[in-house]
Amino acid sequence: MKMRRLGKSDIHVSEIGFGTMSLSENIEEARLVLEAGIEKGMNYVDTADLYQFGKNEEIVGEIIKGRREQLVLASKGGNHWQEGRDDWYWDPSKAYIKEACKNSLRRLGTDYLDVYQLHGGTIDDPIDETIEAFQELKQEGFIRAFGISSIRPNVIKEYADSGMTSVMMQYNLLDRRPEESMLDFLHQNDIGVIVRGPIAKGMLTEKSGVKTPEEGFLDYTKGEVQFAADALAAMRHLGTPAQLAIRYVLHHPAVSSVTAGASSVEQVLENVGAMDLPSLTDEEYEKLQRSSQAIVYEQHR
């Protein structure tokens, strides 16, 4: 598995990482899938306390026992759950971020995280306080690096000088908003991008037509989604549509890793197979770009 440096840190992550959100709650089913990825060289494993009310972290922690040191383990926090409330609520306070991190460590059965990320964020947050929480967690040895999971340029820029290592963001052939300004900005600031959603909830796979809702996706109609999916399918001689979708987002030098979710061993092996493909040429990359109209950030600039 090819490795890339994560921002300005000394952490190196596999080009294809494992996003655990869709892992089964059945520990043995989950073990088969996650271990298949690890055995193929995926060293970046991403979870969050929000997934299954912390159960996901517990499952991941159980599976990685005995191989923790070979992995780059990441989690996310900032969403607060309390008994008596109907839902999670946003809480980026310093006290809660530090508490949430330690709760994640307990569930994962480890004494440190390689990467800890703010799981969202708004411009109205107490950003200086939130940054202090991450910096203190790093100084205290609970985390090696920190970042945020956000698609909001105005929020990302507020954290750019905080010492953060990475930004996780949705990026795929149908959601090219990061290309508008953020990828170049983050690359120039030596902040690594961790991509989520590279195949757009399955809409860029071979079964794209089945998985695309009638209302389309973001600002795209169902027909426009299919047009982009067809462009990937037309390049089938270079790899499966899912593999090409992954290679598309890896083309930009700002990208450190792509977290590809998988609920079966077959999906893991297909994702990992993207690493056996040559990088897209500039011509191939631009051909795929022409298959989708870039949408822009109309909010959160």
Short mmCIF file of N, CA, C and O in Angstrom, two decimals, residues 186-267:
data_model
loop_
_atom_site.label_atom_id
_atom_site.label_comp_id
_atom_site.label_asym_id
_atom_site.label_seq_id
_atom_site.Cartn_x
_atom_site.Cartn_y
_atom_site.Cartn_z
N LEU A 186 -5.20 24.39 1.38
CA LEU A 186 -4.69 23.44 2.37
C LEU A 186 -3.32 22.91 1.96
O LEU A 186 -2.43 22.74 2.80
N HIS A 187 -3.14 22.68 0.68
CA HIS A 187 -1.83 22.22 0.20
C HIS A 187 -0.75 23.27 0.47
O HIS A 187 0.35 22.95 0.93
N GLN A 188 -1.09 24.52 0.22
CA GLN A 188 -0.14 25.61 0.46
C GLN A 188 0.20 25.76 1.94
O GLN A 188 1.30 26.19 2.30
N ASN A 189 -0.74 25.39 2.81
CA ASN A 189 -0.52 25.49 4.24
C ASN A 189 -0.06 24.17 4.87
O ASN A 189 0.01 24.07 6.10
N ASP A 190 0.25 23.20 4.02
CA ASP A 190 0.79 21.92 4.47
C ASP A 190 -0.15 21.23 5.46
O ASP A 190 0.26 20.70 6.49
N ILE A 191 -1.43 21.26 5.13
CA ILE A 191 -2.46 20.58 5.92
C ILE A 191 -3.04 19.47 5.05
O ILE A 191 -3.51 19.72 3.94
N GLY A 192 -2.96 18.24 5.53
CA GLY A 192 -3.40 17.10 4.72
C GLY A 192 -4.91 16.98 4.67
O GLY A 192 -5.61 17.25 5.65
N VAL A 193 -5.41 16.54 3.53
CA VAL A 193 -6.84 16.32 3.35
C VAL A 193 -7.13 14.83 3.45
O VAL A 193 -6.48 14.01 2.81
N ILE A 194 -8.10 14.50 4.28
CA ILE A 194 -8.61 13.14 4.37
C ILE A 194 -9.99 13.15 3.72
O ILE A 194 -10.90 13.84 4.19
N VAL A 195 -10.14 12.44 2.64
CA VAL A 195 -11.37 12.47 1.87
C VAL A 195 -12.37 11.45 2.41
O VAL A 195 -12.01 10.31 2.70
N ARG A 196 -13.60 11.88 2.54
CA ARG A 196 -14.69 10.93 2.83
C ARG A 196 -15.68 10.97 1.67
O ARG A 196 -15.75 11.96 0.92
N GLY A 197 -16.44 9.90 1.52
CA GLY A 197 -17.47 9.86 0.48
C GLY A 197 -16.96 9.87 -0.95
O GLY A 197 -17.57 10.51 -1.80
N PRO A 198 -15.88 9.14 -1.26
CA PRO A 198 -15.32 9.23 -2.62
C PRO A 198 -16.22 8.69 -3.72
O PRO A 198 -16.08 9.08 -4.87
N ILE A 199 -17.15 7.80 -3.36
CA ILE A 199 -18.03 7.24 -4.40
C ILE A 199 -19.47 7.75 -4.25
O ILE A 199 -20.39 7.19 -4.83
N ALA A 200 -19.64 8.83 -3.49
CA ALA A 200 -20.94 9.52 -3.38
C ALA A 200 -22.08 8.56 -3.03
O ALA A 200 -23.06 8.44 -3.76
N LYS A 201 -21.92 7.90 -1.90
CA LYS A 201 -22.95 6.99 -1.38
C LYS A 201 -23.31 5.89 -2.38
O LYS A 201 -24.45 5.43 -2.45
N GLY A 202 -22.32 5.49 -3.17
CA GLY A 202 -22.53 4.41 -4.13
C GLY A 202 -23.03 4.87 -5.48
O GLY A 202 -23.16 4.06 -6.41
N MET A 203 -23.30 6.16 -5.63
CA MET A 203 -23.86 6.65 -6.90
C MET A 203 -22.85 6.68 -8.02
O MET A 203 -23.21 6.87 -9.18
N LEU A 204 -21.55 6.49 -7.70
CA LEU A 204 -20.53 6.45 -8.75
C LEU A 204 -20.01 5.03 -8.99
O LEU A 204 -18.97 4.85 -9.61
N THR A 205 -20.76 4.05 -8.52
CA THR A 205 -20.36 2.65 -8.72
C THR A 205 -21.11 2.07 -9.91
O THR A 205 -21.92 2.74 -10.56
N GLU A 206 -20.85 0.79 -10.15
CA GLU A 206 -21.50 0.14 -11.29
C GLU A 206 -23.01 0.03 -11.12
O GLU A 206 -23.74 -0.15 -12.09
N LYS A 207 -23.50 0.10 -9.88
CA LYS A 207 -24.94 0.04 -9.63
C LYS A 207 -25.49 1.43 -9.34
O LYS A 207 -26.44 1.61 -8.61
N SER A 208 -24.88 2.43 -9.97
CA SER A 208 -25.21 3.81 -9.66
C SER A 208 -26.68 4.14 -9.88
O SER A 208 -27.29 4.85 -9.09
N GLY A 209 -27.26 3.65 -10.95
CA GLY A 209 -28.65 3.97 -11.26
C GLY A 209 -29.60 3.50 -10.19
O GLY A 209 -30.61 4.16 -9.88
N VAL A 210 -29.30 2.37 -9.58
CA VAL A 210 -30.13 1.83 -8.52
C VAL A 210 -30.02 2.67 -7.25
O VAL A 210 -30.99 2.85 -6.51
N LYS A 211 -28.83 3.22 -7.01
CA LYS A 211 -28.57 3.92 -5.75
C LYS A 211 -28.85 5.42 -5.80
O LYS A 211 -28.76 6.09 -4.79
N THR A 212 -29.16 5.95 -6.96
CA THR A 212 -29.40 7.39 -7.08
C THR A 212 -30.87 7.70 -6.83
O THR A 212 -31.74 7.19 -7.52
N PRO A 213 -31.18 8.54 -5.83
CA PRO A 213 -32.58 8.89 -5.58
C PRO A 213 -33.16 9.72 -6.71
O PRO A 213 -32.43 10.35 -7.48
N GLU A 214 -34.47 9.73 -6.80
CA GLU A 214 -35.15 10.45 -7.88
C GLU A 214 -34.83 11.94 -7.84
O GLU A 214 -34.76 12.60 -8.88
N GLU A 215 -34.61 12.47 -6.64
CA GLU A 215 -34.34 13.91 -6.53
C GLU A 215 -32.89 14.25 -6.85
O GLU A 215 -32.48 15.41 -6.83
N GLY A 216 -32.08 13.24 -7.15
CA GLY A 216 -30.70 13.49 -7.51
C GLY A 216 -29.80 13.60 -6.29
O GLY A 216 -30.07 13.02 -5.24
N PHE A 217 -28.72 14.38 -6.40
CA PHE A 217 -27.73 14.48 -5.34
C PHE A 217 -27.18 15.90 -5.34
O PHE A 217 -26.75 16.40 -6.39
N LEU A 218 -27.23 16.57 -4.18
CA LEU A 218 -26.82 17.96 -4.09
C LEU A 218 -27.57 18.77 -5.15
O LEU A 218 -28.79 18.74 -5.20
N ASP A 219 -26.84 19.48 -6.01
CA ASP A 219 -27.51 20.27 -7.04
C ASP A 219 -27.66 19.53 -8.37
O ASP A 219 -28.04 20.12 -9.38
N TYR A 220 -27.36 18.25 -8.37
CA TYR A 220 -27.42 17.45 -9.61
C TYR A 220 -28.76 16.73 -9.73
O TYR A 220 -29.27 16.18 -8.75
N THR A 221 -29.30 16.70 -10.92
CA THR A 221 -30.47 15.88 -11.19
C THR A 221 -30.02 14.42 -11.28
O THR A 221 -28.83 14.12 -11.39
N LYS A 222 -30.98 13.51 -11.26
CA LYS A 222 -30.64 12.10 -11.39
C LYS A 222 -29.93 11.84 -12.71
O LYS A 222 -28.99 11.06 -12.79
N GLY A 223 -30.37 12.52 -13.77
CA GLY A 223 -29.74 12.35 -15.07
C GLY A 223 -28.29 12.81 -15.10
O GLY A 223 -27.42 12.20 -15.70
N GLU A 224 -28.03 13.92 -14.40
CA GLU A 224 -26.65 14.43 -14.34
C GLU A 224 -25.75 13.51 -13.53
O GLU A 224 -24.57 13.33 -13.84
N VAL A 225 -26.31 12.94 -12.47
CA VAL A 225 -25.55 11.95 -11.70
C VAL A 225 -25.19 10.77 -12.58
O VAL A 225 -24.05 10.29 -12.59
N GLN A 226 -26.16 10.31 -13.36
CA GLN A 226 -25.91 9.17 -14.24
C GLN A 226 -24.87 9.50 -15.30
O GLN A 226 -24.06 8.64 -15.68
N PHE A 227 -24.87 10.73 -15.77
CA PHE A 227 -23.89 11.13 -16.79
C PHE A 227 -22.47 11.01 -16.24
O PHE A 227 -21.57 10.51 -16.92
N ALA A 228 -22.27 11.44 -14.99
CA ALA A 228 -20.95 11.33 -14.37
C ALA A 228 -20.58 9.87 -14.15
O ALA A 228 -19.44 9.45 -14.38
N ALA A 229 -21.56 9.08 -13.70
CA ALA A 229 -21.32 7.65 -13.49
C ALA A 229 -20.98 6.95 -14.80
O ALA A 229 -20.10 6.08 -14.85
N ASP A 230 -21.65 7.35 -15.87
CA ASP A 230 -21.38 6.76 -17.18
C ASP A 230 -19.96 7.10 -17.65
O ASP A 230 -19.32 6.30 -18.33
N ALA A 231 -19.48 8.29 -17.30
CA ALA A 231 -18.12 8.68 -17.68
C ALA A 231 -17.09 7.76 -17.03
O ALA A 231 -16.10 7.36 -17.66
N LEU A 232 -17.34 7.40 -15.77
CA LEU A 232 -16.45 6.44 -15.09
C LEU A 232 -16.56 5.07 -15.74
O LEU A 232 -15.56 4.38 -15.96
N ALA A 233 -17.79 4.65 -16.03
CA ALA A 233 -18.00 3.33 -16.64
C ALA A 233 -17.34 3.24 -18.01
O ALA A 233 -16.85 2.18 -18.41
N ALA A 234 -17.30 4.37 -18.72
CA ALA A 234 -16.70 4.37 -20.05
C ALA A 234 -15.19 4.18 -20.01
O ALA A 234 -14.56 3.85 -21.02
N MET A 235 -14.60 4.37 -18.83
CA MET A 235 -13.16 4.18 -18.65
C MET A 235 -12.88 2.86 -17.92
O MET A 235 -11.86 2.70 -17.27
N ARG A 236 -13.82 1.94 -18.08
CA ARG A 236 -13.75 0.66 -17.36
C ARG A 236 -12.46 -0.10 -17.63
O ARG A 236 -12.02 -0.90 -16.79
N HIS A 237 -11.83 0.16 -18.76
CA HIS A 237 -10.57 -0.52 -19.08
C HIS A 237 -9.44 -0.10 -18.13
O HIS A 237 -8.41 -0.78 -18.05
N LEU A 238 -9.67 1.00 -17.38
CA LEU A 238 -8.65 1.48 -16.45
C LEU A 238 -8.92 1.03 -15.01
O LEU A 238 -8.09 1.22 -14.14
N GLY A 239 -10.10 0.45 -14.77
CA GLY A 239 -10.48 0.03 -13.43
C GLY A 239 -11.98 0.12 -13.26
O GLY A 239 -12.70 0.64 -14.13
N THR A 240 -12.50 -0.38 -12.15
CA THR A 240 -13.94 -0.28 -11.91
C THR A 240 -14.30 1.18 -11.64
O THR A 240 -13.44 1.99 -11.27
N PRO A 241 -15.57 1.54 -11.83
CA PRO A 241 -15.97 2.92 -11.54
C PRO A 241 -15.60 3.36 -10.12
O PRO A 241 -15.14 4.49 -9.93
N ALA A 242 -15.78 2.49 -9.13
CA ALA A 242 -15.43 2.86 -7.75
C ALA A 242 -13.93 3.12 -7.63
O ALA A 242 -13.50 4.08 -6.97
N GLN A 243 -13.12 2.29 -8.26
CA GLN A 243 -11.67 2.48 -8.19
C GLN A 243 -11.24 3.77 -8.88
O GLN A 243 -10.37 4.50 -8.39
N LEU A 244 -11.86 4.08 -10.01
CA LEU A 244 -11.51 5.31 -10.72
C LEU A 244 -11.98 6.54 -9.94
O LEU A 244 -11.31 7.58 -9.95
N ALA A 245 -13.13 6.41 -9.26
CA ALA A 245 -13.60 7.52 -8.43
C ALA A 245 -12.61 7.82 -7.31
O ALA A 245 -12.36 8.97 -6.96
N ILE A 246 -12.03 6.76 -6.75
CA ILE A 246 -11.02 6.93 -5.70
C ILE A 246 -9.75 7.56 -6.28
O ILE A 246 -9.16 8.47 -5.70
N ARG A 247 -9.33 7.08 -7.44
CA ARG A 247 -8.12 7.63 -8.04
C ARG A 247 -8.33 9.10 -8.43
O ARG A 247 -7.40 9.90 -8.40
N TYR A 248 -9.57 9.45 -8.78
CA TYR A 248 -9.85 10.85 -9.13
C TYR A 248 -9.53 11.77 -7.95
O TYR A 248 -8.83 12.78 -8.11
N VAL A 249 -10.00 11.44 -6.76
CA VAL A 249 -9.79 12.35 -5.63
C VAL A 249 -8.36 12.28 -5.10
O VAL A 249 -7.91 13.21 -4.43
N LEU A 250 -7.65 11.22 -5.40
CA LEU A 250 -6.24 11.13 -5.00
C LEU A 250 -5.32 11.94 -5.91
O LEU A 250 -4.14 12.09 -5.62
N HIS A 251 -5.86 12.47 -6.99
CA HIS A 251 -5.04 13.16 -7.99
C HIS A 251 -4.45 14.46 -7.43
O HIS A 251 -3.32 14.82 -7.77
N HIS A 252 -5.19 15.15 -6.56
CA HIS A 252 -4.70 16.43 -6.04
C HIS A 252 -3.66 16.18 -4.95
O HIS A 252 -3.86 15.36 -4.06
N PRO A 253 -2.54 16.89 -4.97
CA PRO A 253 -1.46 16.65 -3.99
C PRO A 253 -1.83 16.99 -2.56
O PRO A 253 -1.12 16.59 -1.63
N ALA A 254 -2.91 17.73 -2.34
CA ALA A 254 -3.33 18.03 -0.97
C ALA A 254 -3.87 16.80 -0.26
O ALA A 254 -3.85 16.72 0.97
N VAL A 255 -4.35 15.82 -1.02
CA VAL A 255 -5.01 14.65 -0.43
C VAL A 255 -3.98 13.67 0.12
O VAL A 255 -3.08 13.23 -0.58
N SER A 256 -4.15 13.34 1.40
CA SER A 256 -3.27 12.38 2.05
C SER A 256 -3.85 10.98 2.02
O SER A 256 -3.13 10.00 1.82
N SER A 257 -5.15 10.87 2.25
CA SER A 257 -5.78 9.55 2.31
C SER A 257 -7.25 9.67 1.95
O SER A 257 -7.86 10.73 2.12
N VAL A 258 -7.81 8.58 1.46
CA VAL A 258 -9.23 8.49 1.15
C VAL A 258 -9.84 7.44 2.05
O VAL A 258 -9.45 6.27 2.00
N THR A 259 -10.75 7.84 2.92
CA THR A 259 -11.42 6.85 3.77
C THR A 259 -12.59 6.27 2.99
O THR A 259 -13.57 6.96 2.73
N ALA A 260 -12.45 5.03 2.63
CA ALA A 260 -13.48 4.35 1.87
C ALA A 260 -14.21 3.39 2.79
O ALA A 260 -13.61 2.46 3.33
N GLY A 261 -15.48 3.60 2.97
CA GLY A 261 -16.27 2.71 3.80
C GLY A 261 -16.53 1.40 3.08
O GLY A 261 -16.52 1.34 1.85
N ALA A 262 -16.76 0.36 3.84
CA ALA A 262 -17.05 -0.95 3.25
C ALA A 262 -17.85 -1.77 4.25
O ALA A 262 -17.58 -1.74 5.45
N SER A 263 -18.83 -2.50 3.74
CA SER A 263 -19.62 -3.37 4.61
C SER A 263 -19.41 -4.83 4.27
O SER A 263 -20.02 -5.71 4.85
N SER A 264 -18.51 -5.09 3.29
CA SER A 264 -18.20 -6.48 2.93
C SER A 264 -16.73 -6.59 2.54
O SER A 264 -16.10 -5.59 2.17
N VAL A 265 -16.21 -7.80 2.62
CA VAL A 265 -14.82 -8.04 2.23
C VAL A 265 -14.63 -7.70 0.76
O VAL A 265 -13.60 -7.13 0.36
N GLU A 266 -15.62 -8.00 -0.06
CA GLU A 266 -15.52 -7.73 -1.49
C GLU A 266 -15.33 -6.24 -1.76
O GLU A 266 -14.53 -5.85 -2.62
N GLN A 267 -16.07 -5.41 -1.03
CA GLN A 267 -15.92 -3.97 -1.20
C GLN A 267 -14.54 -3.50 -0.77
O GLN A 267 -13.94 -2.64 -1.43
#
